[in-house]
CSV table of C-alpha atoms in Angstrom, one decimal:
chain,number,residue,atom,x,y,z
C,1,UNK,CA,70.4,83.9,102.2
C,2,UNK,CA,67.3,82.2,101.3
C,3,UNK,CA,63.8,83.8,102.2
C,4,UNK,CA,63.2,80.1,103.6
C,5,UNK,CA,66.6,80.1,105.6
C,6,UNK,CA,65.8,84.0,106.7
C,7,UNK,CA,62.2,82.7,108.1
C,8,UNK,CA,63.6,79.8,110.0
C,9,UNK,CA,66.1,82.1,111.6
C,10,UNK,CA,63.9,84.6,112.9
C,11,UNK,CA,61.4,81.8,113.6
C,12,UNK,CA,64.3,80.0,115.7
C,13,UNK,CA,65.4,83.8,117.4
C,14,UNK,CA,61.8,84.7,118.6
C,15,UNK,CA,60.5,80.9,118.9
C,16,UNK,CA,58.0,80.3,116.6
C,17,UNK,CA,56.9,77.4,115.4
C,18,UNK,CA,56.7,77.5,112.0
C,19,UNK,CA,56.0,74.1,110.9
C,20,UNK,CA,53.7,72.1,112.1
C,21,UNK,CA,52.4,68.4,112.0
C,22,UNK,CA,49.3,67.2,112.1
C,23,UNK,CA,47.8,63.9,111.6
C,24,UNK,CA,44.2,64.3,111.5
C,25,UNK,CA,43.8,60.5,111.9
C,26,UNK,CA,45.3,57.2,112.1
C,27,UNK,CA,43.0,54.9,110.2
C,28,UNK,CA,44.2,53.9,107.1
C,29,UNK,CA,43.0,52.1,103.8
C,30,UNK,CA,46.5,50.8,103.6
C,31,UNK,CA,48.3,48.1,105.5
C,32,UNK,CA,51.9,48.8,105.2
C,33,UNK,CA,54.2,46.6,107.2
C,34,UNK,CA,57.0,49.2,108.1
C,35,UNK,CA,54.1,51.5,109.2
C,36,UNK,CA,54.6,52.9,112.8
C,37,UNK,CA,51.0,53.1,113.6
C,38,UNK,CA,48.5,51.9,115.2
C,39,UNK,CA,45.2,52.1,112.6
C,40,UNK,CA,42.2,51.9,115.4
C,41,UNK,CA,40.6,55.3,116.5
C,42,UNK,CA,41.3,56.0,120.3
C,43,UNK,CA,39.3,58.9,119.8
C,44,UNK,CA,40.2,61.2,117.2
C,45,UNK,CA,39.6,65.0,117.4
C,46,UNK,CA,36.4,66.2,116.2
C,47,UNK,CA,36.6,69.0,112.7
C,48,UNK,CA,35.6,71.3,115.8
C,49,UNK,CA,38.6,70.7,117.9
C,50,UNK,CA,40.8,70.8,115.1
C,51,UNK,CA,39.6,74.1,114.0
C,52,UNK,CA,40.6,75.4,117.2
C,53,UNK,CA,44.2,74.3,117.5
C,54,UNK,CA,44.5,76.0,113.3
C,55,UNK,CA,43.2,79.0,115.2
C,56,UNK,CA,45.6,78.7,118.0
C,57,UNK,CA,48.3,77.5,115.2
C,58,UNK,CA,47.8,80.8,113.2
C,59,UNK,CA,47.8,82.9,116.6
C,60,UNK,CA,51.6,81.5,117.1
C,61,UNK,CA,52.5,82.1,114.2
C,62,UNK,CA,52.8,79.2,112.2
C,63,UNK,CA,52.8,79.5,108.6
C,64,UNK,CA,53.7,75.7,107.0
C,65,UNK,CA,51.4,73.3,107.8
C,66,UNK,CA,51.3,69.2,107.1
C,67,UNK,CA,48.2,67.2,107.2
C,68,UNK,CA,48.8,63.6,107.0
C,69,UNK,CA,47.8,60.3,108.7
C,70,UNK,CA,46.9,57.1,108.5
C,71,UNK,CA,44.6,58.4,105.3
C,72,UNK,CA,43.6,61.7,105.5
C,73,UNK,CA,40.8,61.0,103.1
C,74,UNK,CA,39.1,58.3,105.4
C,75,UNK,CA,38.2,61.9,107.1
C,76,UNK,CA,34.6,63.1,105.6
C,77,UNK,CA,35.5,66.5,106.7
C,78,UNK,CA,38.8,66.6,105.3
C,79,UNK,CA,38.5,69.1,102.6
C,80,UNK,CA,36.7,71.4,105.3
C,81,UNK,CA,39.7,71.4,107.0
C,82,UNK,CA,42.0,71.9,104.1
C,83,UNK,CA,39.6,75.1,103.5
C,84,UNK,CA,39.7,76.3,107.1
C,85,UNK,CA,43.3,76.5,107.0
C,86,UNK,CA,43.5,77.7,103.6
C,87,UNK,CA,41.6,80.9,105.0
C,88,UNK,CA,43.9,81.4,107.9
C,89,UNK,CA,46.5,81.7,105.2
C,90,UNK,CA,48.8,78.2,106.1
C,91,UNK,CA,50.7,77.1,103.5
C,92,UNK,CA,49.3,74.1,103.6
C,93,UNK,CA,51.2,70.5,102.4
C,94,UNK,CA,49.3,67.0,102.3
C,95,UNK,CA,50.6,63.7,102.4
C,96,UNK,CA,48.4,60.8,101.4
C,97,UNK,CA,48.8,57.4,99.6
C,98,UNK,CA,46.5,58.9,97.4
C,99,UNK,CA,44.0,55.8,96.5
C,100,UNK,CA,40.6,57.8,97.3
C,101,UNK,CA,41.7,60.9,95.4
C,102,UNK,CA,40.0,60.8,92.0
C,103,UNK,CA,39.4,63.8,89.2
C,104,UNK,CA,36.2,66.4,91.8
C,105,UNK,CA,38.8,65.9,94.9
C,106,UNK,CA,42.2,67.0,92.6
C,107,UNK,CA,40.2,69.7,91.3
C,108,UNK,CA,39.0,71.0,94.7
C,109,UNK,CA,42.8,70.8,96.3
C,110,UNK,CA,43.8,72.9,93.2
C,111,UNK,CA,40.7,75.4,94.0
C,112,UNK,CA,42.3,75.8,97.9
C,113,UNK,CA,45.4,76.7,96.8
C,114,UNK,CA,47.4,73.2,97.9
C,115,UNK,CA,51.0,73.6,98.0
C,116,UNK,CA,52.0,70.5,97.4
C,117,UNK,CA,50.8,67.0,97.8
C,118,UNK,CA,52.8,64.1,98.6
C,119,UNK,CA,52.5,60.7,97.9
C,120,UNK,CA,54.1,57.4,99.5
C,121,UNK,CA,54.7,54.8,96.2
C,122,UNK,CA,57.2,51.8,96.9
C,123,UNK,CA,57.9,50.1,93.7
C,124,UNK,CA,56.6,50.7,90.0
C,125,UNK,CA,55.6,47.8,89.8
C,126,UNK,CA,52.4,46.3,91.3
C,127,UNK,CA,52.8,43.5,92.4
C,128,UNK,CA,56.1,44.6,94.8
C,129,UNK,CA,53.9,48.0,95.4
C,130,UNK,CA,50.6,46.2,96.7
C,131,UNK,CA,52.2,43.4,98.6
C,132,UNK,CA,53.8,46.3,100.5
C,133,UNK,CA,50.7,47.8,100.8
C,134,UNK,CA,48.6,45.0,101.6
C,135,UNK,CA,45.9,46.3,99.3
C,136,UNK,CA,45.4,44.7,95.8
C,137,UNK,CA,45.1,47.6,92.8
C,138,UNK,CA,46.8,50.3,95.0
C,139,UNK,CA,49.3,51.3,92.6
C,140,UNK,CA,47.1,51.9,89.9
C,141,UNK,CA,44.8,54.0,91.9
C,142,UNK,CA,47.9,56.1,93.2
C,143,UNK,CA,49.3,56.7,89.4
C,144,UNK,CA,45.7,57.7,88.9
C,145,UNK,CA,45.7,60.4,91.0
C,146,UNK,CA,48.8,61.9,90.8
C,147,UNK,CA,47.8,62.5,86.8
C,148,UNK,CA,44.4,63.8,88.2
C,149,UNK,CA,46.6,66.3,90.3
C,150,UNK,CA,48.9,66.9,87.7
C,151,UNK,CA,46.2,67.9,85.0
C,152,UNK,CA,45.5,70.7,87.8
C,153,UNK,CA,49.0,71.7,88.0
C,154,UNK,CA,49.2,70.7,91.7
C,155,UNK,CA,53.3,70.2,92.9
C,156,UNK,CA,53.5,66.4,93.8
C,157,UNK,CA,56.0,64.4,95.6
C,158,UNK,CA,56.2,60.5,95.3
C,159,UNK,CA,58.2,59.8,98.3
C,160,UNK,CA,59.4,55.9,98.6
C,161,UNK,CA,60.7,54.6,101.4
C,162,UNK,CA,63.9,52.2,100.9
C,163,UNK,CA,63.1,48.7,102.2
C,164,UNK,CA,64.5,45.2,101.2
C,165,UNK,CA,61.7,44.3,100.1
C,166,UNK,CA,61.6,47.1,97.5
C,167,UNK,CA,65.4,48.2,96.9
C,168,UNK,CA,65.6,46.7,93.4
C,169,UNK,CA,63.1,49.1,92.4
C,170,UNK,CA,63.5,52.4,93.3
C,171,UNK,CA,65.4,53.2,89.6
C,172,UNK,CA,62.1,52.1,88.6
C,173,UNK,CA,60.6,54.0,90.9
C,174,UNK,CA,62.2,57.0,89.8
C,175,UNK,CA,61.9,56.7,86.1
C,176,UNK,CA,57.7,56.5,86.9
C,177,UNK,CA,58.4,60.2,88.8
C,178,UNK,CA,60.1,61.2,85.5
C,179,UNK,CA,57.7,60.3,83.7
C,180,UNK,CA,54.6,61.3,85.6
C,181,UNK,CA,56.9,64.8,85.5
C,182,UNK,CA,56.9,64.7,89.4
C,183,UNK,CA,59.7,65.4,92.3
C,184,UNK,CA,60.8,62.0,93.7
C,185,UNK,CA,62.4,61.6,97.0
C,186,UNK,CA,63.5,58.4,98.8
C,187,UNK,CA,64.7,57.9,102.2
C,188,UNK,CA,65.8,54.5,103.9
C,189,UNK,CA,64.8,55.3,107.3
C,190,UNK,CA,62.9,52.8,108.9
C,191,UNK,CA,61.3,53.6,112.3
C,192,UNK,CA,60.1,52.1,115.5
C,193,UNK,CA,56.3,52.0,116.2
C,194,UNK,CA,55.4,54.9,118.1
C,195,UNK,CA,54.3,51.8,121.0
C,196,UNK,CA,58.6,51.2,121.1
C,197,UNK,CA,58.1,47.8,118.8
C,198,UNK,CA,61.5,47.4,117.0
C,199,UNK,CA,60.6,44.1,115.1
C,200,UNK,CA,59.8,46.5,111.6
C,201,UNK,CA,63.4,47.6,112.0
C,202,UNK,CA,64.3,43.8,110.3
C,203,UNK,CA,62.7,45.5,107.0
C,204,UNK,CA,65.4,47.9,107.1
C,205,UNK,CA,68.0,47.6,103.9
C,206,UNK,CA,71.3,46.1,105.0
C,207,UNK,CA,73.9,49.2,105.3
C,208,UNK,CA,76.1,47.4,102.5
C,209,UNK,CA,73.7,48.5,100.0
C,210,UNK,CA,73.6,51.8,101.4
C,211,UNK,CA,77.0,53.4,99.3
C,212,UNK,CA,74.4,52.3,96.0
C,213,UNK,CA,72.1,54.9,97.1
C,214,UNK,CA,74.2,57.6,98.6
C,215,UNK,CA,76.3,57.7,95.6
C,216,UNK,CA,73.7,57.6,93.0
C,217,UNK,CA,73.7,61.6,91.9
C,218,UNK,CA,70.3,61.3,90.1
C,219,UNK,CA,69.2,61.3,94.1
C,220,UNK,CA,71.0,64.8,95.3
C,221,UNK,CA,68.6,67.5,96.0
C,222,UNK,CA,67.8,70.2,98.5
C,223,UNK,CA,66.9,69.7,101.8
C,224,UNK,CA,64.3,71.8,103.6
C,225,UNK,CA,65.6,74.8,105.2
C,226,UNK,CA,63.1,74.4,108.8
C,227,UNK,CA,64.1,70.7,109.0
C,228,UNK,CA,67.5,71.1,111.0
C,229,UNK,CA,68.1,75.0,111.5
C,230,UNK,CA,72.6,75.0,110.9
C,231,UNK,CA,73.9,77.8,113.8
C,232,UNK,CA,74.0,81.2,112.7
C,233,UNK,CA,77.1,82.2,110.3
C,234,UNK,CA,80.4,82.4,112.4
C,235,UNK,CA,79.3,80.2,115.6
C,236,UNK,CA,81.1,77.3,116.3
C,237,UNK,CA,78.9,73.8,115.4
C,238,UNK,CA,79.3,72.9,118.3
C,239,UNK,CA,76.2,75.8,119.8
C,240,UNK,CA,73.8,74.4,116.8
C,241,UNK,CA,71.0,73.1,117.8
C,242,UNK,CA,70.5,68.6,117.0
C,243,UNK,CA,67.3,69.5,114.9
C,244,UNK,CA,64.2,71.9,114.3
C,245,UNK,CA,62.1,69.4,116.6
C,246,UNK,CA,60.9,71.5,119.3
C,247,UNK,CA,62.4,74.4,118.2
C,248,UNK,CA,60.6,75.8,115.1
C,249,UNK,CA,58.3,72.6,114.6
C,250,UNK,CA,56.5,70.2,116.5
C,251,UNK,CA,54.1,67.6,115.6
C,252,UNK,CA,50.0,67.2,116.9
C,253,UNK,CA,48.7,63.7,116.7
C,254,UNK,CA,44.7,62.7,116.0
C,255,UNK,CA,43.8,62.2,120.0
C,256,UNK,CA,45.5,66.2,120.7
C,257,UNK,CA,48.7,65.1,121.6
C,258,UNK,CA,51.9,67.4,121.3
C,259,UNK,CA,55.2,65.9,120.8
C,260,UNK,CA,59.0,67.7,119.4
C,261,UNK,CA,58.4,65.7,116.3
C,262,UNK,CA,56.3,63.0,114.7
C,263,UNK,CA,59.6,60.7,115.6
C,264,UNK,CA,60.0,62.0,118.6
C,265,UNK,CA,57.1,60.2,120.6
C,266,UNK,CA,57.2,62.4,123.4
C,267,UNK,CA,54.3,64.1,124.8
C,268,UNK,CA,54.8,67.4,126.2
C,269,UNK,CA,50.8,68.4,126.7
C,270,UNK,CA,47.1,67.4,125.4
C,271,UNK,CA,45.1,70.5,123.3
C,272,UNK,CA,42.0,68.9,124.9
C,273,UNK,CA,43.6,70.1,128.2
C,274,UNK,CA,45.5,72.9,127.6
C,275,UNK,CA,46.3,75.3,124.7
C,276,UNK,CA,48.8,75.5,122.3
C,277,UNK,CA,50.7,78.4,123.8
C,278,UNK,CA,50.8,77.2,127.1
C,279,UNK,CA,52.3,73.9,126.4
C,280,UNK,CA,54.7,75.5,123.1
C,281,UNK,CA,56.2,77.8,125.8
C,282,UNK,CA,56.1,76.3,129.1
C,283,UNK,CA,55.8,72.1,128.6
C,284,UNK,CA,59.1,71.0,130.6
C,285,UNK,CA,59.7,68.5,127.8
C,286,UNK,CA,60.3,71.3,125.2
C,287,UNK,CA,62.5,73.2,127.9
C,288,UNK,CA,64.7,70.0,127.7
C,289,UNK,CA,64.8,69.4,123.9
C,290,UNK,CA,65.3,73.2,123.3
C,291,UNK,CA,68.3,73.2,126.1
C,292,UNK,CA,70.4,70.8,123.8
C,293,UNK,CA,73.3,71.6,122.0
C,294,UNK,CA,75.5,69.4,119.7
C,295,UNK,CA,77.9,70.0,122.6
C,296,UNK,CA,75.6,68.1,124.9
C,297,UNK,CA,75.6,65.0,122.8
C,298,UNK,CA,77.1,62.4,124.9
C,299,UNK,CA,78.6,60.4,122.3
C,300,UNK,CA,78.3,62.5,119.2
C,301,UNK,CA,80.3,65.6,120.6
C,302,UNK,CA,83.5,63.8,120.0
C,303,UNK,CA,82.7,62.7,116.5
C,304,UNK,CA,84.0,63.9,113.2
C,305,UNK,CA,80.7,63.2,111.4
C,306,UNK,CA,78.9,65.9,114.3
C,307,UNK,CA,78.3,68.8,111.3
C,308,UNK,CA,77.1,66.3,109.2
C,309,UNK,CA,75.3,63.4,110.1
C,310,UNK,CA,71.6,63.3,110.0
C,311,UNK,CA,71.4,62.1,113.7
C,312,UNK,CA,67.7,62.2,114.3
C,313,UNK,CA,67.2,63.1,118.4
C,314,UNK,CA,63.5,61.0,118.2
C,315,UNK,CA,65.6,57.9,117.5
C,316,UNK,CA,67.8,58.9,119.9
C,317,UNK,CA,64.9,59.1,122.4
C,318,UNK,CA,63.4,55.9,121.1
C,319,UNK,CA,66.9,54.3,121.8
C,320,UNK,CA,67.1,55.4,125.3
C,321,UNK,CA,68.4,58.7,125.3
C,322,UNK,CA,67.6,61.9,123.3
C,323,UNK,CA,71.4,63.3,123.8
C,324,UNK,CA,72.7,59.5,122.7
C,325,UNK,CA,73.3,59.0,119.2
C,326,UNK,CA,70.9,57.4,116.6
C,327,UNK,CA,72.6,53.9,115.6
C,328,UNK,CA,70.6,53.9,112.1
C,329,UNK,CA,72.1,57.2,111.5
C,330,UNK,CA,75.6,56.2,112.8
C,331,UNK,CA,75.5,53.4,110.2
C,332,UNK,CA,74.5,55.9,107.3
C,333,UNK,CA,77.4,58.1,108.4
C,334,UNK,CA,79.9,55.4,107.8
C,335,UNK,CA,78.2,53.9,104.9
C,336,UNK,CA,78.2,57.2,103.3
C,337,UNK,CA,81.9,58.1,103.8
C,338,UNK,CA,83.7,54.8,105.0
C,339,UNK,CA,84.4,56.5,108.2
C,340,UNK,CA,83.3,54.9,111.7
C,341,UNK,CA,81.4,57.1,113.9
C,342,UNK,CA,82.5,57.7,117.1
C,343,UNK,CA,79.7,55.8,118.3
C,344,UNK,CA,81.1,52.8,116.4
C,345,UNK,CA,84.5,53.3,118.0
C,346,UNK,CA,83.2,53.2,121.2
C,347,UNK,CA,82.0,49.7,120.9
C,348,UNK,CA,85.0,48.5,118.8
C,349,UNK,CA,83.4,48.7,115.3
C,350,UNK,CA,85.4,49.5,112.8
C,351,UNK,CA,82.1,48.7,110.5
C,352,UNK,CA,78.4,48.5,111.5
C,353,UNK,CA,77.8,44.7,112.4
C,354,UNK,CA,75.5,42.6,109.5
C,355,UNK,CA,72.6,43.0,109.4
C,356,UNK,CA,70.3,40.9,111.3
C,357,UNK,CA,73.4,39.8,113.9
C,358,UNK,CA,72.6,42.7,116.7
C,359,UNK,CA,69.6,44.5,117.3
C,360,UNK,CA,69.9,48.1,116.9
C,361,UNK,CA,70.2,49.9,120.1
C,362,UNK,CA,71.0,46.5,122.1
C,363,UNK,CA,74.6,47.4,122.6
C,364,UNK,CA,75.9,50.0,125.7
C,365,UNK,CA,76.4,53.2,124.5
């Protein structure tokens, strides 16, 4: 067993959450159509209020730790917070499009001891990149960056998410990471806006081109341990637990809001009310997620692709029901083995419909 499997286990037996989420705002530089937030400030948490919940963080025992956005940059005080956590010993990820990074801010993530920095990139080439975007000369800025970062041998990610607009490229795509000597993940999920607007779910890539990507080798790699915790060796699947949402991760947005998960857009307590602990141990909302079983799965009990599928409960929520199945991740089940969910069988599918015919979710479970 992995040490990272071994800490998510004891961290799943004694209930810590070991990863945690925050965005530190939602304003962004960027403009991305598929984005599934909203960019004004509501009221974001001060740098003092955000020092406090990294104090409460450390106190539970959380040891990975995600700042992300909108643009984390677009935060003066961002590097003071980096540094704060830094001292409180988080290992400490960033995820940024990168644009406002230049050579002084790569060499003072290097001098905190950044794990790793990841960057959203769409295409390799600019003009596909920046229409995504919405903001002229943002690839170029980007690549800048990540060979700032790399020339302070910072660990960087260029994650790209699959869209139509974009699918032709992400061979490209990938042959930049390769050369930039980066990791390069891609990942066609598509979400709802965190307001329930489904209309970005048209820029999703029609499942037919989905086999393309699941078969392509080149894209195999490992999957972090905390993100779904498997049940313990010898239990049936049926005792595992959906995902680590809730469990040994959760997800704080800029206004002190606590959800399971950053897709999982329910809010189980305010920090500006309560504190961490109170509402990681006693918020009903957790009590519910953590109750779940894959046995509890209303539909996807009965279905062979249970051990497998990468059924995300957030979507689930955002469809109507957190023990219902995710139809996106239905429709990569079957695209990825030719089988039909059960799902799918339910409603007389023998193959997702095209793309574009039924809205997803719009059909009784």
């Amino acid at each position: 067993m992995s040490l990272l499997h071994e800490m998510n286990d004891r961290a799943l037996a004694h209930g810590v959450p070991l990863s945690v989420h925050i965005d530190v705002t939602y304003r962004c530089n960027e403009r991305c159509g598929h984005c599934y937030l909203d960019h004004d400030d509501h009221g974001e948490m001060t740098t003092a209020e955000i020092k406090s919940i990294l104090d409460q963080l450390a106190a539970a025992g959380t040891f990975f730790l995600t700042f992300s956005g909108g643009e984390v940059f677009l935060r003066r005080d961002f590097l003071e917070l980096v540094a704060y956590a830094r001292q409180l010993l988080f290992n400490v990820k960033v995820k940024t499009n990168a644009v406002m990074i230049r050579e002084r801010e790569a060499q003072e993530l290097r001098r905190l001891g950044v794990e790793q920095v990841q960057i959203s990139l769409y295409s390799h080439r600019p003009e596909v990149h920046d229409a995504i975007t919405r903001f002229p000369g943002s690839l170029a800025k980007s690549v800048r960056a990540i060979r700032f970062l790399k020339a302070q041998d910072i660990k960087v990610t260029i994650a790209n998410v699959l869209m139509k607009d974009n699918f032709a490229d992400y061979k490209g795509t990938q042959e930049l990471a390769h050369e930039l000597g980066v990791h390069y993940t891609l990942d066609p999920t598509v979400t709802p806006k965190m307001d329930g607007d489904r209309s970005v779910l048209g820029l999703r890539v029609a499942g037919e081109s989905l086999p393309t990507v699941f078969r392509d080798e080149s894209l195999v790699g490992d999957v972090a341990a905390y993100c779904a915790p498997p049940p313990a060796p010898g239990d049936d699947i049926m005792d595992g637990y959906p995902c680590s949402a809730g469990h040994t991760s959760c997800y704080i947005t800029p206004y002190a809001e606590v959800f399971p998960c950053v897709q999982f857009p329910i809010v189980c307590g305010n920090l500006r009310q309560q504190t961490f602990e109170e509402i990681w141990r006693n918020a009903p909302q957790f009590h519910e997620v953590r109750s779940i079983r894959a046995r509890d799965l209303t539909t996807c009990s009965g279905c062979g692709h249970v051990g497998t599928c990468s059924r995300c409960p957030g979507l689930a929520y955002m469809e109507g029901d957190m023990r219902g199945p995710s139809t996106a991740d239905c429709e990569k089940s079957f695209y990825r083995t030719g089988i039909p969910s059960e799902n799918m069988r339910r409603r007389g599918l023998t193959a997702p419909p095209p793309a574009g015919l039924v809205q997803i979710g719009s059909l009784p479970a």
